[in-house]
CSV table of C-alpha atoms in Angstrom, one decimal:
chain,number,residue,atom,x,y,z
A,1,MET,CA,20.7,53.8,-2.8
A,2,GLN,CA,23.3,51.1,-3.2
A,3,ALA,CA,24.4,51.6,0.4
A,4,LEU,CA,20.8,51.4,1.6
A,5,GLY,CA,20.4,48.1,-0.3
A,6,ALA,CA,23.5,46.6,1.1
A,7,ALA,CA,22.4,47.6,4.6
A,8,SER,CA,19.0,46.0,4.1
A,9,ARG,CA,20.4,42.6,3.2
A,10,PRO,CA,21.7,41.8,6.7
A,11,SER,CA,18.4,43.0,8.0
A,12,ALA,CA,16.5,40.6,5.7
A,13,ARG,CA,18.7,37.8,6.8
A,14,TRP,CA,18.0,38.6,10.4
A,15,SER,CA,14.3,38.6,9.6
A,16,ARG,CA,14.6,34.9,8.4
A,17,GLU,CA,16.7,33.9,11.4
A,18,ALA,CA,14.5,35.7,13.9
A,19,SER,CA,11.4,34.1,12.6
A,20,SER,CA,13.1,30.7,12.8
A,21,ILE,CA,14.2,31.5,16.4
A,22,LEU,CA,10.6,32.3,17.1
A,23,VAL,CA,9.6,28.9,15.8
A,24,PHE,CA,12.2,27.3,18.0
A,25,LEU,CA,10.9,29.1,21.1
A,26,VAL,CA,7.2,28.4,20.4
A,27,VAL,CA,8.0,24.7,20.0
A,28,VAL,CA,10.1,24.7,23.2
A,29,LEU,CA,7.2,26.5,25.1
A,30,THR,CA,4.5,24.1,23.6
A,31,LEU,CA,6.4,21.0,24.5
A,32,SER,CA,7.5,22.2,27.9
A,33,ILE,CA,3.9,22.7,28.9
A,34,ARG,CA,3.2,19.0,28.1
A,35,ALA,CA,6.7,17.8,29.1
A,36,GLY,CA,5.3,14.8,31.1
A,37,GLN,CA,3.6,13.4,28.0
A,38,LEU,CA,7.1,12.9,26.4
A,39,LEU,CA,7.6,10.1,28.9
A,40,ASN,CA,4.3,8.3,28.1
A,41,ASP,CA,6.0,5.3,26.7
A,42,PRO,CA,7.3,2.3,28.7
A,43,ASP,CA,10.3,2.0,26.4
A,44,SER,CA,11.8,5.2,27.6
A,45,GLN,CA,12.6,3.6,30.9
A,46,TRP,CA,14.4,0.6,29.5
A,47,HIS,CA,16.3,2.7,27.0
A,48,LEU,CA,17.6,4.8,29.9
A,49,ALA,CA,18.5,1.6,31.9
A,50,ILE,CA,20.4,0.2,28.9
A,51,GLY,CA,22.4,3.5,28.7
A,52,ARG,CA,23.1,3.2,32.4
A,53,TRP,CA,24.4,-0.3,31.9
A,54,ILE,CA,26.7,0.7,29.0
A,55,VAL,CA,28.2,3.6,30.9
A,56,THR,CA,28.7,1.5,34.1
A,57,HIS,CA,30.4,-1.4,32.3
A,58,GLY,CA,32.1,0.6,29.5
A,59,ALA,CA,30.8,-1.9,26.9
A,60,VAL,CA,27.8,-2.8,24.9
A,61,PRO,CA,25.7,-5.9,25.6
A,62,TRP,CA,25.7,-8.8,23.2
A,63,THR,CA,23.2,-11.1,25.0
A,64,ASP,CA,20.0,-10.4,26.9
A,65,LEU,CA,20.7,-9.5,30.5
A,66,PHE,CA,17.3,-8.0,31.4
A,67,SER,CA,14.7,-10.7,31.1
A,68,HIS,CA,14.4,-14.2,32.6
A,69,THR,CA,12.5,-15.7,29.7
A,70,PHE,CA,15.2,-15.0,27.1
A,71,ALA,CA,18.2,-14.5,29.4
A,72,GLY,CA,21.5,-15.2,27.5
A,73,SER,CA,19.9,-15.1,24.1
A,74,PRO,CA,21.6,-13.0,21.4
A,75,TRP,CA,20.6,-9.4,21.8
A,76,ILE,CA,22.3,-6.1,20.8
A,77,ALA,CA,21.7,-2.5,21.9
A,78,LYS,CA,21.6,-1.2,18.4
A,79,GLU,CA,20.6,2.2,19.6
A,80,TRP,CA,23.3,2.4,22.1
A,81,ALA,CA,24.4,6.0,21.4
A,82,SER,CA,20.9,7.4,22.0
A,83,GLN,CA,20.6,5.3,25.2
A,84,VAL,CA,23.8,6.7,26.5
A,85,LEU,CA,22.7,10.3,25.7
A,86,PHE,CA,19.4,9.8,27.5
A,87,TYR,CA,21.1,8.3,30.5
A,88,GLY,CA,23.5,11.2,30.5
A,89,ALA,CA,20.6,13.7,30.5
A,90,TYR,CA,19.0,11.7,33.3
A,91,ALA,CA,22.2,11.5,35.4
A,92,LEU,CA,22.6,15.3,35.1
A,93,ALA,CA,19.0,16.5,35.7
A,94,GLY,CA,16.7,13.5,36.2
A,95,TRP,CA,13.5,13.2,34.1
A,96,TRP,CA,13.6,17.0,33.5
A,97,GLY,CA,16.9,16.5,31.7
A,98,VAL,CA,15.5,13.7,29.5
A,99,CYS,CA,12.6,15.9,28.5
A,100,MET,CA,14.7,18.9,27.8
A,101,LEU,CA,17.0,16.9,25.6
A,102,THR,CA,14.0,15.7,23.7
A,103,ILE,CA,12.4,19.2,23.5
A,104,LEU,CA,15.6,21.0,22.3
A,105,VAL,CA,16.2,18.4,19.6
A,106,VAL,CA,12.7,18.7,18.3
A,107,ALA,CA,12.6,22.5,18.5
A,108,GLY,CA,16.0,22.9,16.9
A,109,SER,CA,15.1,20.5,14.1
A,110,LEU,CA,11.8,22.3,13.3
A,111,ALA,CA,13.5,25.7,13.4
A,112,GLY,CA,16.2,24.4,11.1
A,113,LEU,CA,13.6,23.0,8.7
A,114,HIS,CA,11.8,26.4,8.8
A,115,LEU,CA,15.0,28.3,8.0
A,116,TRP,CA,15.8,26.0,5.1
A,117,LEU,CA,12.3,26.3,3.7
A,118,GLN,CA,12.4,30.1,3.9
A,119,ARG,CA,15.3,30.1,1.5
A,120,HIS,CA,13.2,28.2,-1.0
A,121,VAL,CA,9.6,29.2,-0.5
A,122,SER,CA,7.6,32.1,0.8
A,123,PRO,CA,7.5,32.8,4.6
A,124,ILE,CA,3.8,31.8,4.7
A,125,ALA,CA,4.4,28.5,2.9
A,126,ALA,CA,7.4,27.8,5.2
A,127,LEU,CA,5.4,28.4,8.4
A,128,THR,CA,2.4,26.5,7.1
A,129,THR,CA,4.6,23.5,6.2
A,130,VAL,CA,6.4,23.4,9.5
A,131,THR,CA,3.1,23.7,11.4
A,132,ALA,CA,1.8,20.7,9.5
A,133,VAL,CA,5.0,18.8,10.2
A,134,PHE,CA,4.6,19.5,13.9
A,135,VAL,CA,1.0,18.3,13.9
A,136,VAL,CA,1.9,15.0,12.3
A,137,LEU,CA,5.0,14.6,14.6
A,138,ALA,CA,3.1,15.4,17.8
A,139,PRO,CA,1.7,11.9,18.6
A,140,HIS,CA,5.2,10.5,18.1
A,141,LEU,CA,7.1,13.0,20.2
A,142,LEU,CA,8.4,10.7,23.0
A,143,ALA,CA,11.7,10.5,24.8
A,144,ARG,CA,13.0,7.6,22.7
A,145,PRO,CA,15.9,7.1,20.3
A,146,HIS,CA,14.0,7.9,17.2
A,147,ILE,CA,13.7,11.5,18.3
A,148,LEU,CA,17.4,12.0,18.2
A,149,THR,CA,17.5,11.2,14.5
A,150,VAL,CA,15.1,14.0,13.5
A,151,PRO,CA,18.0,16.4,12.9
A,152,ILE,CA,20.0,13.6,11.3
A,153,LEU,CA,17.3,12.9,8.8
A,154,LEU,CA,16.9,16.6,8.0
A,155,VAL,CA,20.6,17.1,7.4
A,156,TRP,CA,20.7,13.9,5.2
A,157,MET,CA,17.7,15.0,3.1
A,158,THR,CA,18.8,18.6,2.6
A,159,GLY,CA,22.3,17.4,1.7
A,160,LEU,CA,20.9,15.0,-0.9
A,161,VAL,CA,18.6,17.7,-2.4
A,162,ALA,CA,21.4,20.2,-2.5
A,163,ALA,CA,23.5,17.7,-4.5
A,164,LEU,CA,20.7,17.3,-6.9
A,165,GLU,CA,20.3,21.0,-7.3
A,166,ARG,CA,24.0,21.4,-8.0
A,167,GLY,CA,24.1,18.5,-10.4
A,168,ARG,CA,26.8,16.8,-8.3
A,169,ALA,CA,27.2,13.8,-6.1
A,170,PRO,CA,26.4,14.4,-2.4
A,171,SER,CA,29.1,15.9,-0.2
A,172,PHE,CA,31.2,13.4,1.6
A,173,TRP,CA,30.4,15.4,4.8
A,174,LEU,CA,27.2,13.3,4.8
A,175,ILE,CA,29.2,10.2,5.5
A,176,PRO,CA,29.7,11.1,9.2
A,177,VAL,CA,26.0,11.8,9.3
A,178,MET,CA,25.3,8.2,8.3
A,179,VAL,CA,27.7,7.0,11.0
A,180,ALA,CA,25.8,9.0,13.6
A,181,TRP,CA,22.4,7.8,12.3
A,182,ALA,CA,23.5,4.1,12.4
A,183,ASN,CA,24.5,4.4,16.1
A,184,LEU,CA,21.5,6.4,17.2
A,185,HIS,CA,18.6,4.5,15.7
A,186,GLY,CA,17.7,1.5,13.6
A,187,SER,CA,15.9,3.6,10.9
A,188,TYR,CA,19.1,4.4,9.1
A,189,PRO,CA,18.7,1.8,6.2
A,190,ILE,CA,15.8,4.0,4.9
A,191,GLY,CA,18.4,6.8,4.5
A,192,LEU,CA,20.5,4.5,2.2
A,193,VAL,CA,17.3,3.5,0.3
A,194,ILE,CA,16.4,7.2,-0.2
A,195,ALA,CA,19.9,8.1,-1.4
A,196,GLY,CA,19.8,5.1,-3.8
A,197,ILE,CA,16.6,6.2,-5.4
A,198,LEU,CA,17.5,9.8,-5.7
A,199,ALA,CA,20.8,8.8,-7.3
A,200,GLY,CA,18.6,8.1,-10.4
A,201,GLU,CA,17.7,11.8,-10.6
A,202,GLY,CA,21.3,12.7,-9.9
A,203,VAL,CA,22.5,10.6,-12.9
A,204,PHE,CA,19.7,11.0,-15.5
A,205,SER,CA,18.9,14.7,-15.0
A,206,GLY,CA,22.2,15.7,-16.7
A,207,PRO,CA,23.2,15.4,-20.3
A,208,ARG,CA,23.5,11.8,-21.6
A,209,SER,CA,27.3,12.3,-22.1
A,210,GLU,CA,27.6,12.8,-18.3
A,211,TRP,CA,25.6,9.8,-17.2
A,212,ILE,CA,28.6,7.5,-16.7
A,213,GLY,CA,30.6,10.1,-14.7
A,214,ARG,CA,27.6,11.0,-12.6
A,215,ALA,CA,26.8,7.3,-12.0
A,216,SER,CA,30.4,6.7,-10.9
A,217,ARG,CA,30.3,9.6,-8.4
A,218,TRP,CA,27.0,8.6,-6.9
A,219,ALA,CA,28.0,4.9,-6.7
A,220,ARG,CA,31.1,6.0,-4.8
A,221,PHE,CA,29.1,8.0,-2.4
A,222,LEU,CA,26.5,5.2,-1.9
A,223,ALA,CA,29.3,2.6,-1.3
A,224,LEU,CA,31.0,4.8,1.3
A,225,ALA,CA,27.6,5.5,3.0
A,226,THR,CA,26.9,1.8,3.2
A,227,VAL,CA,30.3,1.1,4.7
A,228,ALA,CA,29.8,4.0,7.1
A,229,SER,CA,26.5,2.5,8.3
A,230,CYS,CA,28.5,-0.5,9.5
A,231,LEU,CA,30.7,1.6,11.7
A,232,THR,CA,29.0,0.6,14.9
A,233,PRO,CA,30.1,-1.5,17.9
A,234,TYR,CA,28.1,-4.4,16.3
A,235,GLY,CA,29.3,-3.9,12.7
A,236,TYR,CA,26.5,-4.7,10.2
A,237,ALA,CA,24.5,-6.7,12.8
A,238,PRO,CA,21.9,-3.9,13.4
A,239,PHE,CA,21.1,-3.9,9.7
A,240,LEU,CA,20.2,-7.6,9.9
A,241,VAL,CA,18.1,-7.0,13.0
A,242,ASN,CA,16.1,-4.4,11.1
A,243,LEU,CA,15.5,-6.8,8.3
A,244,GLY,CA,14.5,-9.5,10.7
A,245,LEU,CA,11.8,-7.4,12.3
A,246,PHE,CA,9.9,-7.3,9.0
A,247,ASN,CA,10.7,-10.8,8.0
A,248,SER,CA,9.2,-12.3,11.2
A,249,GLY,CA,6.6,-9.6,11.8
A,250,GLU,CA,5.5,-11.5,14.9
A,251,SER,CA,5.6,-8.5,17.2
A,252,LEU,CA,4.0,-6.0,14.8
A,253,PRO,CA,0.4,-6.8,15.4
A,254,PHE,CA,0.8,-6.2,19.2
A,255,ILE,CA,2.4,-2.7,19.0
A,256,LYS,CA,0.2,0.3,18.3
A,257,GLU,CA,2.7,2.3,16.4
A,258,TRP,CA,3.1,-0.5,13.9
A,259,GLN,CA,-0.6,-0.4,13.1
A,260,PRO,CA,-2.0,1.4,10.0
A,261,LEU,CA,-2.2,5.2,10.0
A,262,ASP,CA,-5.2,6.4,12.0
A,263,LEU,CA,-7.4,9.0,10.3
A,264,ASP,CA,-7.4,11.3,13.3
A,265,GLY,CA,-6.2,14.9,13.2
A,266,ALA,CA,-2.6,14.1,12.6
A,267,GLY,CA,-3.4,11.2,10.3
A,268,VAL,CA,-5.6,13.4,8.1
A,269,VAL,CA,-2.9,16.1,7.9
A,270,ALA,CA,-0.3,13.4,7.0
A,271,LEU,CA,-2.6,12.0,4.3
A,272,ALA,CA,-3.3,15.5,2.9
A,273,LEU,CA,0.5,16.1,2.7
A,274,LEU,CA,1.0,12.9,0.9
A,275,ILE,CA,-1.8,13.6,-1.7
A,276,GLY,CA,-0.5,17.2,-2.1
A,277,SER,CA,3.1,16.1,-2.5
A,278,ILE,CA,2.2,13.4,-5.1
A,279,ALA,CA,0.0,15.9,-7.0
A,280,LEU,CA,2.8,18.5,-7.2
A,281,LEU,CA,5.4,16.0,-8.3
A,282,LEU,CA,3.1,14.5,-11.0
A,283,ALA,CA,2.9,17.9,-12.6
A,284,LYS,CA,6.2,17.2,-14.3
A,285,PRO,CA,6.7,13.4,-13.8
A,286,ARG,CA,9.7,13.1,-16.1
A,287,LYS,CA,11.7,15.5,-14.0
A,288,THR,CA,10.5,14.4,-10.6
A,289,LEU,CA,10.1,10.6,-11.2
A,290,PHE,CA,12.7,9.6,-8.6
A,291,ARG,CA,11.5,12.1,-6.0
A,292,LEU,CA,8.0,10.8,-6.6
A,293,GLY,CA,9.3,7.3,-6.0
A,294,VAL,CA,10.7,8.3,-2.6
A,295,VAL,CA,7.5,10.2,-1.5
A,296,THR,CA,5.3,7.3,-2.6
A,297,LEU,CA,7.5,4.7,-0.9
A,298,LEU,CA,7.5,6.7,2.4
A,299,GLY,CA,3.8,7.5,2.1
A,300,VAL,CA,2.7,3.9,1.5
A,301,THR,CA,4.9,2.7,4.4
A,302,MET,CA,3.4,5.4,6.6
A,303,ILE,CA,-0.2,4.2,5.7
A,304,ARG,CA,0.8,0.6,6.6
A,305,HIS,CA,2.7,1.5,9.7
A,306,ALA,CA,1.9,4.8,11.5
A,307,ARG,CA,5.4,5.0,13.0
A,308,PHE,CA,6.8,5.9,9.6
A,309,ALA,CA,4.8,9.2,9.6
A,310,ASP,CA,7.9,10.9,11.0
A,311,LEU,CA,10.1,9.9,8.1
A,312,PHE,CA,7.5,10.9,5.5
A,313,VAL,CA,6.6,14.2,7.0
A,314,LEU,CA,10.2,15.3,7.5
A,315,ALA,CA,11.5,14.1,4.1
A,316,ALA,CA,8.5,15.1,1.8
A,317,PRO,CA,8.7,18.9,2.2
A,318,ILE,CA,12.4,18.9,1.3
A,319,LEU,CA,11.8,16.8,-1.8
A,320,VAL,CA,8.8,18.8,-2.9
A,321,ALA,CA,10.0,22.4,-2.2
A,322,GLY,CA,11.9,22.8,-5.5
A,323,PRO,CA,9.3,21.4,-7.8
A,324,ALA,CA,6.5,23.3,-5.9
A,325,MET,CA,8.1,26.7,-6.4
A,326,ALA,CA,8.8,25.8,-10.1
A,327,ARG,CA,5.1,24.9,-10.5
A,328,PHE,CA,3.8,27.9,-8.6
A,329,PRO,CA,6.1,30.9,-8.9
A,330,THR,CA,4.1,32.7,-6.1
A,331,LEU,CA,5.6,30.2,-3.6
A,332,ARG,CA,9.1,31.5,-4.3
A,333,ALA,CA,11.0,32.9,-1.4
A,334,GLY,CA,11.5,36.3,-2.9
A,335,THR,CA,13.1,39.1,-0.9
A,336,ALA,CA,12.8,38.8,2.8
A,337,VAL,CA,11.1,41.6,4.7
A,338,ALA,CA,13.3,43.4,7.2
A,339,ALA,CA,12.8,42.4,10.8
A,340,SER,CA,10.3,44.5,12.7
A,341,HIS,CA,10.1,45.5,16.3
A,342,ARG,CA,7.0,43.3,16.7
A,343,LEU,CA,9.0,40.3,15.6
A,344,GLY,CA,11.7,41.1,18.1
A,345,LEU,CA,9.2,41.6,20.9
A,346,ALA,CA,7.6,38.3,20.0
A,347,VAL,CA,10.9,36.5,20.2
A,348,LEU,CA,11.6,38.1,23.6
A,349,ALA,CA,8.2,37.2,25.0
A,350,CYS,CA,8.4,33.6,23.8
A,351,ALA,CA,12.0,33.3,25.2
A,352,VAL,CA,10.8,34.5,28.7
A,353,ALA,CA,7.8,32.2,28.6
A,354,ALA,CA,9.8,29.2,27.4
A,355,ILE,CA,12.5,29.7,30.1
A,356,ALA,CA,9.9,30.2,32.9
A,357,THR,CA,7.9,27.2,31.9
A,358,ALA,CA,10.9,24.9,31.5
A,359,ALA,CA,12.1,26.1,34.9
A,360,VAL,CA,8.9,25.1,36.8
A,361,VAL,CA,7.9,21.9,35.1
A,362,SER,CA,8.7,18.6,36.9
A,363,PRO,CA,8.0,15.8,34.5
A,364,ARG,CA,8.0,12.2,35.4
A,365,PRO,CA,6.7,9.0,33.8
A,366,SER,CA,3.0,8.3,34.1
A,367,GLU,CA,1.9,6.2,37.1
A,368,ALA,CA,0.2,3.9,34.7
A,369,MET,CA,3.7,2.8,33.5
A,370,THR,CA,5.5,3.0,36.8
A,371,PRO,CA,3.7,0.8,39.4
A,372,GLN,CA,6.2,1.8,42.1
A,373,ALA,CA,3.8,1.1,45.0
A,374,ALA,CA,3.0,-2.4,43.7
A,375,LEU,CA,6.7,-3.2,43.4
A,376,ASP,CA,7.5,-1.8,46.8
A,377,ALA,CA,4.8,-4.0,48.3
A,378,ALA,CA,6.3,-7.1,46.5
A,379,ARG,CA,9.7,-6.3,47.8
A,380,ALA,CA,8.4,-5.6,51.3
A,381,ARG,CA,6.9,-9.0,51.4
A,382,GLY,CA,10.1,-10.6,50.1
A,383,LEU,CA,8.8,-11.9,46.8
A,384,THR,CA,11.6,-13.3,44.7
A,385,GLY,CA,12.0,-15.5,41.7
A,386,PRO,CA,10.8,-15.1,38.1
A,387,VAL,CA,8.0,-12.6,37.7
A,388,TYR,CA,5.1,-12.5,35.2
A,389,ASN,CA,4.5,-8.9,34.1
A,390,ASP,CA,2.2,-7.1,31.6
A,391,TYR,CA,4.0,-5.7,28.5
A,392,ASP,CA,3.8,-2.1,29.5
A,393,PHE,CA,5.5,-2.7,32.9
A,394,GLY,CA,8.6,-4.2,31.3
A,395,GLY,CA,10.5,-0.9,30.9
A,396,PHE,CA,9.8,0.0,34.6
A,397,LEU,CA,11.0,-3.4,35.8
A,398,ILE,CA,14.2,-3.2,33.8
A,399,ARG,CA,14.9,0.2,35.2
A,400,SER,CA,14.2,-1.2,38.7
A,401,GLY,CA,16.6,-4.1,38.2
A,402,VAL,CA,13.9,-6.8,37.9
A,403,PRO,CA,14.4,-9.4,35.1
A,404,THR,CA,11.2,-9.3,33.0
A,405,PHE,CA,8.8,-11.9,31.6
A,406,ILE,CA,8.2,-9.6,28.6
A,407,ASP,CA,9.2,-6.0,27.6
A,408,GLY,CA,9.4,-3.7,24.7
A,409,ARG,CA,12.6,-5.2,23.1
A,410,SER,CA,10.4,-7.2,20.8
A,411,ASP,CA,12.4,-6.4,17.7
A,412,GLN,CA,14.9,-9.1,18.8
A,413,LEU,CA,13.4,-11.0,21.7
A,414,PHE,CA,10.0,-12.6,22.6
A,415,LEU,CA,9.7,-14.0,19.1
A,416,GLY,CA,9.7,-17.6,17.8
A,417,GLY,CA,6.0,-17.9,18.7
A,418,PHE,CA,6.4,-16.4,22.2
A,419,MET,CA,4.1,-13.4,21.7
A,420,ASN,CA,1.6,-15.2,19.6
A,421,GLY,CA,1.5,-18.0,22.1
A,422,LEU,CA,1.0,-15.6,25.0
A,423,ASP,CA,-1.8,-13.8,23.2
A,424,ARG,CA,-3.6,-17.1,22.6
A,425,VAL,CA,-3.2,-18.1,26.3
A,426,LEU,CA,-4.6,-14.8,27.5
A,427,ALA,CA,-7.5,-15.1,25.1
A,428,ALA,CA,-8.5,-18.5,26.3
A,429,SER,CA,-11.5,-18.6,28.6
A,430,GLU,CA,-10.1,-21.3,30.9
A,431,PRO,CA,-7.2,-20.4,33.2
A,432,ASP,CA,-5.5,-23.8,32.9
A,433,ARG,CA,-3.4,-22.8,29.9
A,434,PHE,CA,-2.3,-19.7,31.7
A,435,ALA,CA,-1.3,-21.7,34.7
A,436,ASP,CA,0.8,-24.0,32.5
A,437,LEU,CA,2.5,-21.0,31.0
A,438,LEU,CA,3.5,-19.7,34.4
A,439,ALA,CA,4.7,-23.1,35.5
A,440,HIS,CA,6.7,-23.6,32.3
A,441,HIS,CA,8.7,-20.4,33.1
A,442,ARG,CA,8.7,-21.1,36.9
A,443,VAL,CA,6.9,-17.9,37.7
A,444,THR,CA,6.4,-17.3,41.4
A,445,TRP,CA,4.8,-13.8,41.4
A,446,ALA,CA,3.1,-11.4,39.0
A,447,LEU,CA,2.9,-7.6,38.5
A,448,VAL,CA,0.0,-6.8,36.2
A,449,ARG,CA,-2.5,-4.1,35.5
A,450,ARG,CA,-5.4,-4.2,37.9
A,451,GLU,CA,-7.9,-4.5,35.0
A,452,GLY,CA,-6.9,-6.8,32.2
A,453,ARG,CA,-6.7,-10.4,30.9
A,454,SER,CA,-3.7,-11.3,33.0
A,455,ALA,CA,-5.3,-10.1,36.3
A,456,ASP,CA,-8.6,-11.9,35.4
A,457,HIS,CA,-6.7,-15.2,35.0
A,458,LEU,CA,-4.6,-14.8,38.1
A,459,ARG,CA,-7.7,-14.1,40.2
A,460,ARG,CA,-9.1,-17.5,39.1
A,461,LEU,CA,-5.9,-19.6,39.5
A,462,GLU,CA,-5.8,-22.0,42.4
A,463,GLY,CA,-2.8,-21.5,44.7
A,464,TRP,CA,-2.3,-17.9,43.8
A,465,ARG,CA,-3.0,-15.0,46.3
A,466,LEU,CA,-3.5,-11.3,45.8
A,467,LEU,CA,-0.9,-9.3,47.8
A,468,HIS,CA,-1.5,-5.8,46.7
A,469,GLU,CA,-3.8,-3.8,44.5
A,470,ASP,CA,-4.1,-0.1,43.7
A,471,GLU,CA,-5.5,2.0,40.9
A,472,THR,CA,-2.6,1.1,38.6
A,473,ALA,CA,-1.5,-2.5,39.3
A,474,SER,CA,-2.0,-5.7,41.2
A,475,VAL,CA,0.6,-8.1,42.7
A,476,PHE,CA,-0.1,-11.8,43.0
A,477,HIS,CA,2.1,-14.6,44.3
A,478,VAL,CA,2.0,-18.3,44.7
A,479,ALA,CA,0.8,-19.2,48.1
A,480,GLY,CA,3.7,-20.1,50.3
A,481,SER,CA,6.3,-18.5,47.9
A,482,ALA,CA,6.9,-15.5,50.1
A,483,PRO,CA,8.1,-15.2,53.7
A,484,ALA,CA,5.3,-14.4,56.1
A,485,ALA,CA,4.8,-10.8,56.9
A,486,ARG,CA,6.4,-9.8,60.2
């Protein structure tokens, strides 16, 4: 009997691993089917272009090199490591490589979360949680730098919770994790905030006689993590940029992901997870006070700005798993069931389907964000000089080597009243103010959406001519600003 029990333990471990492998393959298959949608953000294109510039020049930029309206202004590529990785994927395999990098990171992260949850809660609870996480993440799954921090956040959170469960300060192996986070994406300050709040539980959950020692160890970790967050090519400058985004707030009203959480399918699931998490933690508020603080902070931030749904939905299950199984013993992981032939066949079938799908997809950015025909027409006519472009075409123009009027780098540029002023000009009924704006920036041609406020104004401006129009975009130019067609 003892030998039989010993033999079953590896089988039980394989069952957990196999089910997580199945989660990985299902996510790969699901995202491969919709791979093109991962590129449905104009920012993906300028991130790739910045990565190309960094690799080509062997340096990171310190001033704006990609617009004509703010050329030479202070600007840093604070997500430079992600941009280099995306460009590397593109250089190796085109847009397919960019999508596969995104898919593998997301699938690996969710499989890792599933494996971690299985060690703490029942298989059904683990699978249900990961499914809910995927639903909330789905609208935000885009080939942009924030995706590459999904595994970073999970490692950071599981490391902090493991420290709490052991009654010790976090492992110093988390310090390199913070270095990676700080160079991949600007969301890393929230990791420091979370660690700072959870330090309260790390200190006060032990005997009073240990409080000073625990506080000293946590303080040492937090200090090192803060120093590690400054180990970037720009030092602590990215931290100041992140603070500046919220201080000015000028660009936030114009960007969809900074709007309040929508109560659509993903929004309802996110809100349900928030309510459920708070309810579970309130069952024993004295023990879970600091976890409750983190969950509430992330939840409120998510409600105010939908883009923070990612942070909430990835962090909350890790913080709630322990208190949940203490409150409901039926959620405990228990003994894993040995792997079955059906599970093995499911893994094999999903592997074949995922590989086949990934091999045949040919993703590329949506034509709505890549007005190539319009740009080709402008170049064929010899249009030169400063361009006026709609916001969503900025990433495409940067990738195409055309200095922009405006683009998605609004965390640092196009501020100081620029975006508010542009919005007021576009909202005006008379085109004179729009004409003054173009003259102020010496604009000689325009690449805009065929239907929109910009196109409406340009059609009414004296001295401007329509050169090209298709289903996506229109090209206008100042009469006499372009060589005559041969």
